[in-house]
């Protein structure tokens, strides 16, 4: 099935452990094929299966962790 | 109100900021204090301890319960 790219802008990260905990949590979500979070860019770059999950759900997962997450910059 | 003490594996302001935002979502019935260097979080609330534990675990960080103070 198709895999779509997604950017999530994330505010509030200040160190590597924030990055690792976000990557760890997001990678567990059904439908997420890949996730890489960049502290410098303040952004997560994902690929996901639109049949299993959607951008808003993935944004909410990051917000649920206590960070501010946006689908646009 | 019962005051609970948790140990949360926070390593930077980003982590303590995330804990602050997560606890703020519990509403004003919960009072809390965070000591980042000691990695401790004190929460005063009527809520059950395991609800507070689950809430803290949303951060993705390791959480231990140290008991009531």
mmCIF file of C-alpha atoms in Angstrom:
data_model
loop_
_atom_site.group_PDB
_atom_site.id
_atom_site.type_symbol
_atom_site.label_atom_id
_atom_site.label_comp_id
_atom_site.label_asym_id
_atom_site.label_seq_id
_atom_site.Cartn_x
_atom_site.Cartn_y
_atom_site.Cartn_z
ATOM 1 C CA UNK A 1 0.000 0.000 0.000
ATOM 2 C CA UNK A 2 1.190 3.584 -0.563
ATOM 3 C CA UNK A 3 3.369 5.366 1.957
ATOM 4 C CA UNK A 4 3.075 9.153 2.349
ATOM 5 C CA UNK A 5 5.640 11.598 3.752
ATOM 6 C CA UNK A 6 4.674 13.897 6.662
ATOM 7 C CA UNK A 7 6.399 16.761 8.468
ATOM 8 C CA UNK A 8 5.463 17.627 12.038
ATOM 9 C CA UNK A 9 6.967 20.800 13.508
ATOM 10 C CA UNK A 10 7.709 20.267 17.193
ATOM 11 C CA UNK A 11 8.344 23.018 19.783
ATOM 12 C CA UNK A 12 9.781 22.457 23.243
ATOM 13 C CA UNK A 13 12.520 19.943 22.511
ATOM 14 C CA UNK A 14 15.902 20.943 23.938
ATOM 15 C CA UNK A 15 17.992 17.776 24.055
ATOM 16 C CA UNK A 16 18.639 14.366 22.566
ATOM 17 C CA UNK A 17 16.491 12.564 25.100
ATOM 18 C CA UNK A 18 13.409 14.532 24.005
ATOM 19 C CA UNK A 19 14.185 13.493 20.412
ATOM 20 C CA UNK A 20 14.645 9.840 21.340
ATOM 21 C CA UNK A 21 11.459 9.657 23.425
ATOM 22 C CA UNK A 22 9.410 11.246 20.612
ATOM 23 C CA UNK A 23 10.913 8.963 17.950
ATOM 24 C CA UNK A 24 10.344 5.947 20.210
ATOM 25 C CA UNK A 25 6.708 6.805 20.939
ATOM 26 C CA UNK A 26 5.759 7.762 17.341
ATOM 27 C CA UNK A 27 7.408 4.677 15.841
ATOM 28 C CA UNK A 28 5.043 2.515 17.947
ATOM 29 C CA UNK A 29 1.943 4.002 16.265
ATOM 30 C CA UNK A 30 0.293 1.571 13.803
ATOM 31 C CA UNK A 31 0.894 2.708 10.236
ATOM 32 C CA UNK A 32 4.098 4.661 10.881
ATOM 33 C CA UNK A 33 6.795 3.344 8.530
ATOM 34 C CA UNK A 34 9.646 5.657 9.525
ATOM 35 C CA UNK A 35 10.269 8.606 11.843
ATOM 36 C CA UNK A 36 13.299 10.875 12.243
ATOM 37 C CA UNK A 37 13.244 13.888 14.553
ATOM 38 C CA UNK A 38 15.716 16.750 14.149
ATOM 39 C CA UNK A 39 16.443 18.876 17.216
ATOM 40 C CA UNK A 40 18.102 21.614 15.112
ATOM 41 C CA UNK A 41 15.209 21.921 12.674
ATOM 42 C CA UNK A 42 12.601 21.376 15.396
ATOM 43 C CA UNK A 43 10.865 18.960 13.078
ATOM 44 C CA UNK A 44 9.880 15.306 12.728
ATOM 45 C CA UNK A 45 9.980 13.716 9.281
ATOM 46 C CA UNK A 46 7.781 10.637 8.938
ATOM 47 C CA UNK A 47 6.396 8.234 6.370
ATOM 48 C CA UNK A 48 3.057 6.599 7.109
ATOM 49 C CA UNK A 49 0.401 4.337 5.617
ATOM 50 C CA UNK A 50 -2.710 6.525 5.100
ATOM 51 C CA UNK A 51 -4.877 3.433 5.386
ATOM 52 C CA UNK A 52 -3.794 2.934 9.004
ATOM 53 C CA UNK A 53 -3.220 6.401 10.412
ATOM 54 C CA UNK A 54 -3.535 10.150 9.598
ATOM 55 C CA UNK A 55 -1.496 13.340 10.101
ATOM 56 C CA UNK A 56 -3.811 14.757 12.791
ATOM 57 C CA UNK A 57 -3.555 11.554 14.850
ATOM 58 C CA UNK A 58 0.243 11.591 14.642
ATOM 59 C CA UNK A 59 0.331 15.301 15.572
ATOM 60 C CA UNK A 60 -1.884 14.527 18.601
ATOM 61 C CA UNK A 61 0.494 11.757 19.728
ATOM 62 C CA UNK A 62 3.358 14.282 19.964
ATOM 63 C CA UNK A 63 1.101 16.839 21.741
ATOM 64 C CA UNK A 64 0.047 14.105 24.186
ATOM 65 C CA UNK A 65 3.708 13.766 25.166
ATOM 66 C CA UNK A 66 3.733 17.377 26.310
ATOM 67 C CA UNK A 67 5.294 19.036 23.250
ATOM 68 C CA UNK A 68 3.643 21.532 20.930
ATOM 69 C CA UNK A 69 3.165 19.959 17.484
ATOM 70 C CA UNK A 70 2.030 21.567 14.212
ATOM 71 C CA UNK A 71 1.350 20.219 10.725
ATOM 72 C CA UNK A 72 2.458 23.514 9.179
ATOM 73 C CA UNK A 73 5.596 25.520 9.991
ATOM 74 C CA UNK B 1 -4.817 16.728 49.620
ATOM 75 C CA UNK B 2 -2.275 13.919 49.285
ATOM 76 C CA UNK B 3 1.206 14.914 48.131
ATOM 77 C CA UNK B 4 2.844 12.264 45.942
ATOM 78 C CA UNK B 5 6.520 12.146 44.979
ATOM 79 C CA UNK B 6 7.612 10.660 41.632
ATOM 80 C CA UNK B 7 11.072 10.183 40.173
ATOM 81 C CA UNK B 8 10.976 11.047 36.432
ATOM 82 C CA UNK B 9 14.003 10.537 34.174
ATOM 83 C CA UNK B 10 14.081 14.181 33.008
ATOM 84 C CA UNK B 11 17.441 15.257 31.608
ATOM 85 C CA UNK B 12 16.771 18.776 30.292
ATOM 86 C CA UNK B 13 14.351 21.733 30.265
ATOM 87 C CA UNK B 14 12.608 20.173 27.282
ATOM 88 C CA UNK B 15 11.701 17.163 29.376
ATOM 89 C CA UNK B 16 10.549 19.196 32.408
ATOM 90 C CA UNK B 17 8.626 21.466 30.021
ATOM 91 C CA UNK B 18 6.830 18.418 28.620
ATOM 92 C CA UNK B 19 5.960 17.215 32.137
ATOM 93 C CA UNK B 20 4.648 20.709 32.974
ATOM 94 C CA UNK B 21 2.388 20.763 29.904
ATOM 95 C CA UNK B 22 1.135 17.208 30.548
ATOM 96 C CA UNK B 23 0.254 18.015 34.184
ATOM 97 C CA UNK B 24 -1.346 21.342 33.186
ATOM 98 C CA UNK B 25 -3.796 19.344 31.073
ATOM 99 C CA UNK B 26 -5.075 17.714 34.303
ATOM 100 C CA UNK B 27 -6.755 21.002 35.175
ATOM 101 C CA UNK B 28 -6.382 23.337 38.149
ATOM 102 C CA UNK B 29 -7.391 20.726 40.727
ATOM 103 C CA UNK B 30 -3.779 19.438 40.536
ATOM 104 C CA UNK B 31 -0.839 21.367 42.109
ATOM 105 C CA UNK B 32 2.682 20.235 41.183
ATOM 106 C CA UNK B 33 6.354 21.116 41.595
ATOM 107 C CA UNK B 34 9.321 19.940 39.507
ATOM 108 C CA UNK B 35 12.973 19.674 40.627
ATOM 109 C CA UNK B 36 14.855 19.009 37.366
ATOM 110 C CA UNK B 37 18.371 18.475 38.861
ATOM 111 C CA UNK B 38 16.974 15.945 41.374
ATOM 112 C CA UNK B 39 14.570 14.544 38.704
ATOM 113 C CA UNK B 40 11.673 14.717 41.183
ATOM 114 C CA UNK B 41 8.044 15.698 40.620
ATOM 115 C CA UNK B 42 5.687 16.373 43.536
ATOM 116 C CA UNK B 43 1.966 16.329 42.811
ATOM 117 C CA UNK B 44 -0.809 17.374 45.215
ATOM 118 C CA UNK B 45 -4.075 15.896 44.050
ATOM 119 C CA UNK B 46 -7.150 13.889 45.021
ATOM 120 C CA UNK B 47 -6.596 11.749 41.930
ATOM 121 C CA UNK B 48 -5.490 8.127 42.343
ATOM 122 C CA UNK B 49 -1.741 7.553 42.245
ATOM 123 C CA UNK B 50 -1.941 5.248 39.214
ATOM 124 C CA UNK B 51 -3.787 7.919 37.221
ATOM 125 C CA UNK B 52 -0.960 10.339 38.013
ATOM 126 C CA UNK B 53 1.560 7.653 37.064
ATOM 127 C CA UNK B 54 -0.149 7.010 33.700
ATOM 128 C CA UNK B 55 -0.262 10.738 33.050
ATOM 129 C CA UNK B 56 3.459 11.146 33.716
ATOM 130 C CA UNK B 57 4.278 8.131 31.547
ATOM 131 C CA UNK B 58 2.745 9.899 28.530
ATOM 132 C CA UNK B 59 6.027 11.807 28.396
ATOM 133 C CA UNK B 60 7.756 8.651 27.254
ATOM 134 C CA UNK B 61 10.166 9.016 30.189
ATOM 135 C CA UNK B 62 10.795 6.425 32.906
ATOM 136 C CA UNK B 63 8.669 7.080 36.023
ATOM 137 C CA UNK B 64 9.098 5.660 39.567
ATOM 138 C CA UNK B 65 6.824 6.268 42.576
ATOM 139 C CA UNK B 66 8.598 7.338 45.769
ATOM 140 C CA UNK B 67 5.458 7.403 47.926
ATOM 141 C CA UNK B 68 3.494 10.157 49.661
ATOM 142 C CA UNK B 69 5.188 13.062 51.427
#
